[in-house]
PDB file of C-alpha atoms and ligand atoms in Angstrom:
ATOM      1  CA  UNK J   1       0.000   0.000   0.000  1.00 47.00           C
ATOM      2  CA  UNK J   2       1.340   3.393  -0.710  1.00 51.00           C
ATOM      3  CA  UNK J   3       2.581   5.507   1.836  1.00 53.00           C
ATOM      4  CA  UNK J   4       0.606   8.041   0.683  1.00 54.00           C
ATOM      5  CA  UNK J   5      -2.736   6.901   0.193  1.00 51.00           C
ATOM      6  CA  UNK J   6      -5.253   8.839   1.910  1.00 46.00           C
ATOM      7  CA  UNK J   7      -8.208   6.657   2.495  1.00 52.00           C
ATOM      8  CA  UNK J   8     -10.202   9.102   4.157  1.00 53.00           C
ATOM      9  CA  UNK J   9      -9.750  11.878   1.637  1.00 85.00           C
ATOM     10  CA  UNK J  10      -9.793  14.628   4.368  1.00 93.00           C
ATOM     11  CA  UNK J  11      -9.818  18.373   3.054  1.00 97.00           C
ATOM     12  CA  UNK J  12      -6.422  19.569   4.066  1.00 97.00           C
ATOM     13  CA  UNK J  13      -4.942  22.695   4.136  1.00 97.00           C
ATOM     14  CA  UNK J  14      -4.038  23.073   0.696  1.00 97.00           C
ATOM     15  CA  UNK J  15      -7.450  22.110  -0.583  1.00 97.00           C
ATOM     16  CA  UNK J  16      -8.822  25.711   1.472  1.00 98.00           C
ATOM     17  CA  UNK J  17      -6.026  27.510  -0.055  1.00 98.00           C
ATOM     18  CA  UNK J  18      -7.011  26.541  -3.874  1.00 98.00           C
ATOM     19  CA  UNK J  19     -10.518  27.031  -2.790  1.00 98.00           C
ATOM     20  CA  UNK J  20      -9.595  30.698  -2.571  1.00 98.00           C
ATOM     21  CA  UNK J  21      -7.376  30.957  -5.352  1.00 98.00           C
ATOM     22  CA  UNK J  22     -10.446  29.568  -7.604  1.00 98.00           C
ATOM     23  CA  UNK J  23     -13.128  31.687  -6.084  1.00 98.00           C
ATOM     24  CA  UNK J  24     -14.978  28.934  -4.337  1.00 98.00           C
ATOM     25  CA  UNK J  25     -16.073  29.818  -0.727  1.00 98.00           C
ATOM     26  CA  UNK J  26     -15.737  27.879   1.937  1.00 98.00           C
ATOM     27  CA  UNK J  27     -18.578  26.213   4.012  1.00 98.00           C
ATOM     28  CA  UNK J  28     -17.961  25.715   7.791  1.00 98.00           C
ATOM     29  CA  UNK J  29     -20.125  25.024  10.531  1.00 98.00           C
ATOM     30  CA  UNK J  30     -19.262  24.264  14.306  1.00 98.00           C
ATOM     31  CA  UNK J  31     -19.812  20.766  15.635  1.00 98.00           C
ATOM     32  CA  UNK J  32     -19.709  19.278  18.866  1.00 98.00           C
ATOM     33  CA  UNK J  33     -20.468  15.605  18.814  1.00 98.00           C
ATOM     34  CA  UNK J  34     -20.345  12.988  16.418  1.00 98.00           C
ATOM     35  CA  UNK J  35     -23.726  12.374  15.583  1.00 98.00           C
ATOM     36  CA  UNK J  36     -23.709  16.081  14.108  1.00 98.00           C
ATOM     37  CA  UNK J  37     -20.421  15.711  13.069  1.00 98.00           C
ATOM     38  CA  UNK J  38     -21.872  13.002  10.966  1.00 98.00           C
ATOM     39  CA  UNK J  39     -24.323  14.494   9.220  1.00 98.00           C
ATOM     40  CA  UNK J  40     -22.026  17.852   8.431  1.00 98.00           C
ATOM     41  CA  UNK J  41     -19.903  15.678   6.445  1.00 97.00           C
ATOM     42  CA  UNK J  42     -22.739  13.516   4.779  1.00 97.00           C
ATOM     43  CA  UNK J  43     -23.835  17.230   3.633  1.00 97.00           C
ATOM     44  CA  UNK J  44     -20.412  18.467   1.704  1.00 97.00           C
ATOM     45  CA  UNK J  45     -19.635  21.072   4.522  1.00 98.00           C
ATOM     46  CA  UNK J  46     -15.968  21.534   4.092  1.00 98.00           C
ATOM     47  CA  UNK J  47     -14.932  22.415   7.730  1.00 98.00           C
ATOM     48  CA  UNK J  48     -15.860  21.887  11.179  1.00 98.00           C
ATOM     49  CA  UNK J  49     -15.174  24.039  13.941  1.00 99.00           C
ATOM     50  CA  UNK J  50     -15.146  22.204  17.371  1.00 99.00           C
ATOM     51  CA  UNK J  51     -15.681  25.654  19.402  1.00 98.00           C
ATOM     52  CA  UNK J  52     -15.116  26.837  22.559  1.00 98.00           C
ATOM     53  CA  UNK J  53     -19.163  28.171  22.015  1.00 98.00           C
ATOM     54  CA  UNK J  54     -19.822  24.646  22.918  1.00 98.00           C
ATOM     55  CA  UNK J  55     -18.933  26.223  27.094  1.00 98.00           C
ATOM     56  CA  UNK J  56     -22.493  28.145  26.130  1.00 96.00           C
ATOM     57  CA  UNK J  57     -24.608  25.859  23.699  1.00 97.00           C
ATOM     58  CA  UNK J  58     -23.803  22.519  25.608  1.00 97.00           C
ATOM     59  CA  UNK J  59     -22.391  23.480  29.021  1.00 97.00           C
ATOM     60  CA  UNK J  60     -25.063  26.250  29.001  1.00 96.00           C
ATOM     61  CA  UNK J  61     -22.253  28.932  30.505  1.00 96.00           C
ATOM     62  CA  UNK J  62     -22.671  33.013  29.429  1.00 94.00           C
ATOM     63  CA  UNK J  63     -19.120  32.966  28.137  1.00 96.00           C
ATOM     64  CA  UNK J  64     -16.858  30.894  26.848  1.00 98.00           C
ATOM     65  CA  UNK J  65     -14.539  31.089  29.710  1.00 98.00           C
ATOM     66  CA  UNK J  66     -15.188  27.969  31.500  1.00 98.00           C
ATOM     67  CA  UNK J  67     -14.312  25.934  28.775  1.00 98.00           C
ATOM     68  CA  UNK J  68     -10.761  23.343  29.355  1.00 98.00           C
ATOM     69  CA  UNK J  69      -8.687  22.114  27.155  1.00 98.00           C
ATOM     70  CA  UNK J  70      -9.734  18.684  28.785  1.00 98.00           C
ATOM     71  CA  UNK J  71     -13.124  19.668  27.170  1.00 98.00           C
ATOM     72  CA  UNK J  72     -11.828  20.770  23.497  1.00 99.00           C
ATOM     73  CA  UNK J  73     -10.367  17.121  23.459  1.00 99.00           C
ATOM     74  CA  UNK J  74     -13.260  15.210  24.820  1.00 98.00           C
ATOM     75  CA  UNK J  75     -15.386  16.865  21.863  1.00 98.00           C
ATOM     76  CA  UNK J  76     -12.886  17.034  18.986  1.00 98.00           C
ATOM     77  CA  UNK J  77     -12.526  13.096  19.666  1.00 98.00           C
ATOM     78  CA  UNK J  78     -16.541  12.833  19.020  1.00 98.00           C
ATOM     79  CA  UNK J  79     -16.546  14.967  16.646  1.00 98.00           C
ATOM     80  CA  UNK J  80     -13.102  13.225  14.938  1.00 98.00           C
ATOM     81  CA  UNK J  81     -14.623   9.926  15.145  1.00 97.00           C
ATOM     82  CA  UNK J  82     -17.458  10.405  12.794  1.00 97.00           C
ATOM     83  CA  UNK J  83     -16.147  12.639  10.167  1.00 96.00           C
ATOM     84  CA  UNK J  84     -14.290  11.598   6.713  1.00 95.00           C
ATOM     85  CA  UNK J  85     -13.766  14.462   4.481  1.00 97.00           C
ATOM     86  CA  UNK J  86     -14.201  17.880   6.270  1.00 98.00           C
ATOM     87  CA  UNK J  87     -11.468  19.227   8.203  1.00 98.00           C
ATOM     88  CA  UNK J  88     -11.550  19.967  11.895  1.00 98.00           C
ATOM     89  CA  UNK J  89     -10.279  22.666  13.367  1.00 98.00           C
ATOM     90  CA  UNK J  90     -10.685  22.714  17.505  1.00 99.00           C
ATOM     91  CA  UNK J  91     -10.058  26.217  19.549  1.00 98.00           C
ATOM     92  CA  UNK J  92      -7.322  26.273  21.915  1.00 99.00           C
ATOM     93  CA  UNK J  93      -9.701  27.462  24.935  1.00 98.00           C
ATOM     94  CA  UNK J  94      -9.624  30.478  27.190  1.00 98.00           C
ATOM     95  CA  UNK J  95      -5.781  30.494  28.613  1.00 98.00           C
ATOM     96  CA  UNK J  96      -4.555  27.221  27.574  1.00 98.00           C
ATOM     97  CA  UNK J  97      -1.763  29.221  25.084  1.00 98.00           C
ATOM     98  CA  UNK J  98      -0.692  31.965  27.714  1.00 98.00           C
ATOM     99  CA  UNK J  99       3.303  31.304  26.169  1.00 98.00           C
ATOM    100  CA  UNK J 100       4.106  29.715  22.944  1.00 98.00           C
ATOM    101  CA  UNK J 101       5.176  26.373  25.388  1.00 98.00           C
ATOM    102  CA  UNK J 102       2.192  25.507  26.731  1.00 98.00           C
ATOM    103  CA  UNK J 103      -0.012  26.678  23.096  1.00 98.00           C
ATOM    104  CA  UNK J 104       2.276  23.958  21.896  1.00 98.00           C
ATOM    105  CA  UNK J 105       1.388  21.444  24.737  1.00 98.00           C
ATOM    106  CA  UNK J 106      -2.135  21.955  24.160  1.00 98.00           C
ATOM    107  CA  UNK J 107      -2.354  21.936  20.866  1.00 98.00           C
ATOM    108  CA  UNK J 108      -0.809  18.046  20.638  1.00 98.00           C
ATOM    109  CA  UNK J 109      -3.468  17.170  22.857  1.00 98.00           C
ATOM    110  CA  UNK J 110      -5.954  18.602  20.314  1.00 98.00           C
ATOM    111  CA  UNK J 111      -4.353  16.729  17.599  1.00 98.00           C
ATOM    112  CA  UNK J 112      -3.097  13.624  19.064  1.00 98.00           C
ATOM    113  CA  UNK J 113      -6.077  12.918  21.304  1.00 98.00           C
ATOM    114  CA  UNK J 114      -8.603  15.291  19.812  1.00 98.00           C
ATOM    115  CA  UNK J 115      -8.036  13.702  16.095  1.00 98.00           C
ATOM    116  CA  UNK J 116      -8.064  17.788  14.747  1.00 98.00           C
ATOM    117  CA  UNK J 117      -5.919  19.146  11.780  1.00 98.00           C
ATOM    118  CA  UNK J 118      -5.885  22.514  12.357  1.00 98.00           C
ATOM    119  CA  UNK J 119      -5.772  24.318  15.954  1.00 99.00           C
ATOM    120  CA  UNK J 120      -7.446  28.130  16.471  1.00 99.00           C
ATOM    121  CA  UNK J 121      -6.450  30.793  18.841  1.00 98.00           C
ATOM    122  CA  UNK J 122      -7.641  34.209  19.283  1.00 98.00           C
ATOM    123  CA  UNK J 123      -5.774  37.489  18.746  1.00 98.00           C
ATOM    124  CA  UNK J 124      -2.805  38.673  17.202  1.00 98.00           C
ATOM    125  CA  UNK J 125      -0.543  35.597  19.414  1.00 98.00           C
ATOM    126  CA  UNK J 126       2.508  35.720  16.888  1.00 98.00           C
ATOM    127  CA  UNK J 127       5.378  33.930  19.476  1.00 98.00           C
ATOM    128  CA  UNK J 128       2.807  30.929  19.589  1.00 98.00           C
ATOM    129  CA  UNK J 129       1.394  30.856  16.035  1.00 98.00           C
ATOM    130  CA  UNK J 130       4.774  30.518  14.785  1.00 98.00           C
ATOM    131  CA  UNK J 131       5.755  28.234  16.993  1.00 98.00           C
ATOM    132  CA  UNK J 132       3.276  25.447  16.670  1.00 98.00           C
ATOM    133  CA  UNK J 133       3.410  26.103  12.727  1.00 98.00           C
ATOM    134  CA  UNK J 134       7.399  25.177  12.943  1.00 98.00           C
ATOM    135  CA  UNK J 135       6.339  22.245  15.129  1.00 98.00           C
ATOM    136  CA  UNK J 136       3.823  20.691  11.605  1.00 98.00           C
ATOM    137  CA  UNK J 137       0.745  22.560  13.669  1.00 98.00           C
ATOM    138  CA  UNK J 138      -1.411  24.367  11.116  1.00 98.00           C
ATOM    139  CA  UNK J 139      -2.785  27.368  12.623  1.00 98.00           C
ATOM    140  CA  UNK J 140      -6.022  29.303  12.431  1.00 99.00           C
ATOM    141  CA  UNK J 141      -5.820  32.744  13.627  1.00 98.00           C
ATOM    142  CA  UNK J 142      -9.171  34.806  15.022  1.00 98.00           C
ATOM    143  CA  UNK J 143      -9.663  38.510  14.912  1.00 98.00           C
ATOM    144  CA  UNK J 144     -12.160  41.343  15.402  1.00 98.00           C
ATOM    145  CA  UNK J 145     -14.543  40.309  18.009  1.00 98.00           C
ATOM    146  CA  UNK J 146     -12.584  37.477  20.280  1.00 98.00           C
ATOM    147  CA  UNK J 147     -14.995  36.031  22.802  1.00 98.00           C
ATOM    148  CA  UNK J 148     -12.452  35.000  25.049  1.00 98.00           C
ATOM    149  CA  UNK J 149     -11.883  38.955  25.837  1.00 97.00           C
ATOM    150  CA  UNK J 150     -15.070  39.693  26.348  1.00 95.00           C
ATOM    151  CA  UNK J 151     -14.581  41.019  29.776  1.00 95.00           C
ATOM    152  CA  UNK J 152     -11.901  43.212  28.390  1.00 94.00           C
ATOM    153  CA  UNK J 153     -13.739  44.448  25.182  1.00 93.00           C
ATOM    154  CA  UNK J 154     -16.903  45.046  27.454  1.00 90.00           C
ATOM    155  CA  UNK J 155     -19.375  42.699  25.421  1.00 91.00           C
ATOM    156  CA  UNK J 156     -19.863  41.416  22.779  1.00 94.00           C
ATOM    157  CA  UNK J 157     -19.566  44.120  20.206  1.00 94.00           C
ATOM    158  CA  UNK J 158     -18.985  44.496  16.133  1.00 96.00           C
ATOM    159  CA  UNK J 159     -14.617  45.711  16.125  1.00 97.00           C
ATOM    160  CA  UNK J 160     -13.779  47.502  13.796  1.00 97.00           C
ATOM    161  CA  UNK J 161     -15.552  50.526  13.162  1.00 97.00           C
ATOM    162  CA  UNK J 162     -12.811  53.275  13.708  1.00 97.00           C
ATOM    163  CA  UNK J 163     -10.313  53.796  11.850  1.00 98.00           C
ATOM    164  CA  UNK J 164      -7.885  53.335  13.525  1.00 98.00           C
ATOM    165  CA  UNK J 165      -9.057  50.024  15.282  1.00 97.00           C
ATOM    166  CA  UNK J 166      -9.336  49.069  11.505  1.00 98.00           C
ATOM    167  CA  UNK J 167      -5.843  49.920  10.683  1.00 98.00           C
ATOM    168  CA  UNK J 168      -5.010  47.911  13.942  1.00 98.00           C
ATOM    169  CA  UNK J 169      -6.889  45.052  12.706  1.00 98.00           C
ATOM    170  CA  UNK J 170      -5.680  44.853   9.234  1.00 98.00           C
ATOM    171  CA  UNK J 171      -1.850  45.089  10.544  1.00 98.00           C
ATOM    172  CA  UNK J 172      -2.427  41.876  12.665  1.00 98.00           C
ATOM    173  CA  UNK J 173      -4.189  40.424   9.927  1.00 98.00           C
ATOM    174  CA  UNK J 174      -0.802  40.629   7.833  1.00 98.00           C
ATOM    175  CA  UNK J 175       0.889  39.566  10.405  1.00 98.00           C
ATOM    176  CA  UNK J 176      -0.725  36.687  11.351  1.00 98.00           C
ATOM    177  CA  UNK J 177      -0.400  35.518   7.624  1.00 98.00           C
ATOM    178  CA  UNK J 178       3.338  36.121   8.034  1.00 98.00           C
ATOM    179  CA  UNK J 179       3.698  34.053  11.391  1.00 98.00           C
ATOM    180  CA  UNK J 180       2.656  31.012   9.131  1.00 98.00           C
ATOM    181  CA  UNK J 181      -1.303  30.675   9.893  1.00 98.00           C
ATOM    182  CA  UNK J 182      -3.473  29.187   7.472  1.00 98.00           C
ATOM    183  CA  UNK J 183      -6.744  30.558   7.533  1.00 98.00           C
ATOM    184  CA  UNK J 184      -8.021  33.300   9.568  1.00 99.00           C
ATOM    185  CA  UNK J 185     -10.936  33.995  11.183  1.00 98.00           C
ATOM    186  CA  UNK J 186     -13.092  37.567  11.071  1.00 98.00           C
ATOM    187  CA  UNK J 187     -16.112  37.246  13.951  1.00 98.00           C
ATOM    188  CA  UNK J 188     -18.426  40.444  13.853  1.00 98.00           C
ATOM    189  CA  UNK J 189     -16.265  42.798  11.956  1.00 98.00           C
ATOM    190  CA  UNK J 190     -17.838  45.282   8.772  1.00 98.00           C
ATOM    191  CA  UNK J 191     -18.164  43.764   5.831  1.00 98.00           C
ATOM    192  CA  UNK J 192     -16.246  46.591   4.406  1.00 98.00           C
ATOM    193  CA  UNK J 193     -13.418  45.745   6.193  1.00 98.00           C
ATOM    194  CA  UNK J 194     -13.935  42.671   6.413  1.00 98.00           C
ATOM    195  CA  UNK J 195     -13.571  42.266   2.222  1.00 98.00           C
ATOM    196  CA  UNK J 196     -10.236  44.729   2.732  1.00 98.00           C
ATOM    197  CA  UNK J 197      -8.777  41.861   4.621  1.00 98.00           C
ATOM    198  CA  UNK J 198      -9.722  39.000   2.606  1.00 98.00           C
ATOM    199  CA  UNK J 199      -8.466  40.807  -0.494  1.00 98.00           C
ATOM    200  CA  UNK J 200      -5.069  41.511   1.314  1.00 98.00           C
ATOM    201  CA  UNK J 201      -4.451  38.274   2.374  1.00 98.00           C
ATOM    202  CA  UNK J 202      -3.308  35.049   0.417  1.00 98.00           C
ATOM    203  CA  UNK J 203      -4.622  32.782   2.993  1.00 98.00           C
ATOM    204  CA  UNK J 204      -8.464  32.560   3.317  1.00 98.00           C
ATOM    205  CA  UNK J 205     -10.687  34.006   5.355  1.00 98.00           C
ATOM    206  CA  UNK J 206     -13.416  32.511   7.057  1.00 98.00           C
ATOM    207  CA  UNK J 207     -15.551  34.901   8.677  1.00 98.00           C
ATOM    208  CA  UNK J 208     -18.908  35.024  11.022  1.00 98.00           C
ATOM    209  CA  UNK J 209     -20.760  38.403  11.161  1.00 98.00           C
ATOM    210  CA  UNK J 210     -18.468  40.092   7.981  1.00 98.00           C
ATOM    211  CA  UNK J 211     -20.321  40.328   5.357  1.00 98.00           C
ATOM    212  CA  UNK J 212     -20.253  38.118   2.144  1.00 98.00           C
ATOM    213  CA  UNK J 213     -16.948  38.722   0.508  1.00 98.00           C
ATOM    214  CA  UNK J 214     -14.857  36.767   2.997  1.00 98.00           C
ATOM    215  CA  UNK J 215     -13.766  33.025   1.323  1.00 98.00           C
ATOM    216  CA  UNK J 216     -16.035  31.478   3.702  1.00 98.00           C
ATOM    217  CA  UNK J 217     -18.065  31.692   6.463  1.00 98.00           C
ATOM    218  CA  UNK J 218     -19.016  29.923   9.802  1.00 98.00           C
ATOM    219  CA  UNK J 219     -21.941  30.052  11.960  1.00 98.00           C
ATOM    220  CA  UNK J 220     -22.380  28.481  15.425  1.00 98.00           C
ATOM    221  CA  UNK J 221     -24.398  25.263  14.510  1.00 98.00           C
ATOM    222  CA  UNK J 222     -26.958  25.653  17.134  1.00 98.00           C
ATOM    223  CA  UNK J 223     -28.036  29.348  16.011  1.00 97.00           C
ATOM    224  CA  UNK J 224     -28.232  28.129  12.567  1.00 98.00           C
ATOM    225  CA  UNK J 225     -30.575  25.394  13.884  1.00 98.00           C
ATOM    226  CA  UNK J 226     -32.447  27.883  15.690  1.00 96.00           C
ATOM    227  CA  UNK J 227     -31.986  25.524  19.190  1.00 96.00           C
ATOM    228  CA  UNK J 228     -29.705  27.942  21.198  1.00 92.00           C
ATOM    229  CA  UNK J 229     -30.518  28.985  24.508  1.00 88.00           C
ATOM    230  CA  UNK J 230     -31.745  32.990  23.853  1.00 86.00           C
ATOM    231  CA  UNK J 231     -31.638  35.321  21.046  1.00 87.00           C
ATOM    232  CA  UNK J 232     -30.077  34.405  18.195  1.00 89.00           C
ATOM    233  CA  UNK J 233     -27.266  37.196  16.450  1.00 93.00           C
ATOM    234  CA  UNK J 234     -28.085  39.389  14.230  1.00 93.00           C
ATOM    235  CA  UNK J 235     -25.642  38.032  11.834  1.00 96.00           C
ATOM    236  CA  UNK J 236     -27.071  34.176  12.019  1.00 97.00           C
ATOM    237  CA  UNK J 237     -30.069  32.828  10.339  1.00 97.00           C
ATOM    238  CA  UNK J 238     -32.951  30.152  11.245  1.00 97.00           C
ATOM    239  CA  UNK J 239     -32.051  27.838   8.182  1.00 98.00           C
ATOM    240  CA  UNK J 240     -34.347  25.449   9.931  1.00 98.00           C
ATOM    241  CA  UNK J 241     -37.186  28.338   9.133  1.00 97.00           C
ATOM    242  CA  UNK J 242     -37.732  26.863   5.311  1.00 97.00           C
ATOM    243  CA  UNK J 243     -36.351  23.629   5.708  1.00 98.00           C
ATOM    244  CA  UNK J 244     -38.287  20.140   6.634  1.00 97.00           C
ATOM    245  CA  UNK J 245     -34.925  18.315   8.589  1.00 98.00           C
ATOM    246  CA  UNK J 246     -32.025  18.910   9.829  1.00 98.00           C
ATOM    247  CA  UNK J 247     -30.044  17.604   6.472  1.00 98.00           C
ATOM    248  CA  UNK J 248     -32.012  20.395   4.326  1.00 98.00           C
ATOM    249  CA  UNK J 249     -31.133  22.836   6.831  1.00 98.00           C
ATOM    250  CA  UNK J 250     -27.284  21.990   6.288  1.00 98.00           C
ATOM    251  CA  UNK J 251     -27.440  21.583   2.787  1.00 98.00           C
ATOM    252  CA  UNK J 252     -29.100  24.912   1.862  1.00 98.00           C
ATOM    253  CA  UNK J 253     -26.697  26.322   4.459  1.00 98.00           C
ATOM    254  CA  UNK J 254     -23.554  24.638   2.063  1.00 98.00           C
ATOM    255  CA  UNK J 255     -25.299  26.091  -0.901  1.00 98.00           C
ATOM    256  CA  UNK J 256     -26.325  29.506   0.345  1.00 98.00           C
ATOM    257  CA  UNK J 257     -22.354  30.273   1.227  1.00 98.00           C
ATOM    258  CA  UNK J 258     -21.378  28.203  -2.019  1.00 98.00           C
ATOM    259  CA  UNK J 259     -23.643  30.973  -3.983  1.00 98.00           C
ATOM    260  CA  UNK J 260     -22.656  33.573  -1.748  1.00 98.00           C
ATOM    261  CA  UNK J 261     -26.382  34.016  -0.700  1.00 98.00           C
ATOM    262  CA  UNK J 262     -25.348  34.154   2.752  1.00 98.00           C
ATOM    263  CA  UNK J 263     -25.044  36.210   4.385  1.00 98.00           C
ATOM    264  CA  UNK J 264     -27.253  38.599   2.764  1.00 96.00           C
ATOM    265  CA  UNK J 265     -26.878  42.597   4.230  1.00 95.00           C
ATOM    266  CA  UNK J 266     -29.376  42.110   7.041  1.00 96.00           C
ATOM    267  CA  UNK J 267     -26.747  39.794   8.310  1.00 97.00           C
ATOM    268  CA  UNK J 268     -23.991  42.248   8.131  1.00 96.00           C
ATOM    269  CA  UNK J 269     -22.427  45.236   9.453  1.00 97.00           C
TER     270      UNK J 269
HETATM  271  O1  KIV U   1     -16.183  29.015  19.235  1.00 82.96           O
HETATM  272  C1  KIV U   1     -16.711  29.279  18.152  1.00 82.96           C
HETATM  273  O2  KIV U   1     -17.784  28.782  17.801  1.00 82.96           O
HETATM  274  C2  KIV U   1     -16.038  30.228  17.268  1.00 82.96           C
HETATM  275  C3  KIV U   1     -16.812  30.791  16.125  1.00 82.96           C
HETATM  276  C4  KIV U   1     -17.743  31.828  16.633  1.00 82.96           C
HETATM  277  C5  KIV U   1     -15.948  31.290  15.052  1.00 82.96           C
HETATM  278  O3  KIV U   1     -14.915  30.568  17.507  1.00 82.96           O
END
């Protein structure tokens, strides 16, 4: 058998990258167990994103705080175990990447344990980005709105809307690309700024609440399934509304980003 056969045809990092350089967007959705994880693959979606969001839609938390790096494992295994070709990123949760060491420590665990190909982190953490990509770590990187600040940024708020917070933004966007990440992640940015960005960088950009000229997008499964606990953003949509199962709901979801459908400007800032 050849060393290099792939039987389980996963996406991998170059297949997002060629993705962008053809125009095709990127569908991603964020799973948390492997009965979802399951039927995101069965419906094309090209990434999951085992999130720390799962410390408020399963652990039923007002943050994403709480959430270990014991749990980030125990649901990127589920969530591992039943996928074949989408590839899984998993966070590296709230202060589990405090020095490029211990991101490094942590992010094996997602990997070796957790069965993930790609590890995310939020902010502009260039030391540790680096140093898990010269370790064979591929590396998504997470600006704008970065949930595990929220008690520094004083809620959660669209970033981004001065200029000079822009500027700020688009600088660590650069060089985030330079430290070696692979994709990048905009959460609740303007869509303005948000196509800036993408159009700057080579790697793609995945974003959530930035407007439809990113290379992909990702919405918190639950909200998308209209089945989270409270309001659901502004920037999400019930694709459960016009659908008659949970498959349709996924699949029009994969389309709508594939057409660039969603999000639409009611969704966007
Ligand atoms: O944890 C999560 O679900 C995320 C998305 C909001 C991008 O980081």
């Amino acid at each position: 058998m050849s060393l290099y056969a792939n039987t389980r045809k996963t996406l991998t990092v170059s297949d997002l990258a060629a993705m962008k350089q053809a125009g095709e967007k990127i569908s991603c959705l964020t799973a948390y167990d492997a009965s979802f994880s399951a039927l995101i693959d069965q419906c094309g979606i090209d990434v999951m994103l085992v999130g720390d969001s799962l410390g408020m839609v399963i652990q039923g938390h007002n943050s994403t705080i709480p959430v270990t790096i014991d749990d980030m494992v125990y649901h990127s295994r589920c969530v591992s175990s039943a996928s074949k070709r989408a590839l899984i990123i998993a966070d590296l949760p709230f202060a589990s990447y405090a020095n490029p060491q211990q991101a490094l420590a942590n992010a094996a665990r997602l990997m070796q344990q957790g069965g993930v190909q790609m590890v995310k982190l939020e902010g502009a953490r260039l030391d540790s980005i680096s140093h898990l990509v010269a370790q064979g770590i591929p590396v998504c990187g997470h600006l704008g709105l970065l949930p595990q600040s929220v008690n520094t940024l004083g809620g959660y708020k669209v970033q981004g809307r001065e200029a000079s917070q822009a500027q700020n933004m688009i600088a660590d966007a650069l060089k985030i690309e330079q430290a070696g990440a692979s994709l990048l992640v905009l959460e609740c940015v303007p869509a303005s700024l948000a196509k800036h960005i993408s159009q700057q960088l080579t790697i793609p950009v995945i974003g959530i609440g930035a407007g439809v000229d990113c290379d992909g997008q990702v919405l918190v499964l639950y909200d998308m399934l209209n089945i989270s606990i409270g309001n659901r953003p502004r920037f999400s949509k019930n694709f459960m509304a016009n659908a008659d199962s949970i498959e349709q709901a996924l699949s029009d979801y994969h389309q709508a980003v594939k057409n660039a459908t969603f999000p639409a400007s009611e969704h966007s800032y």
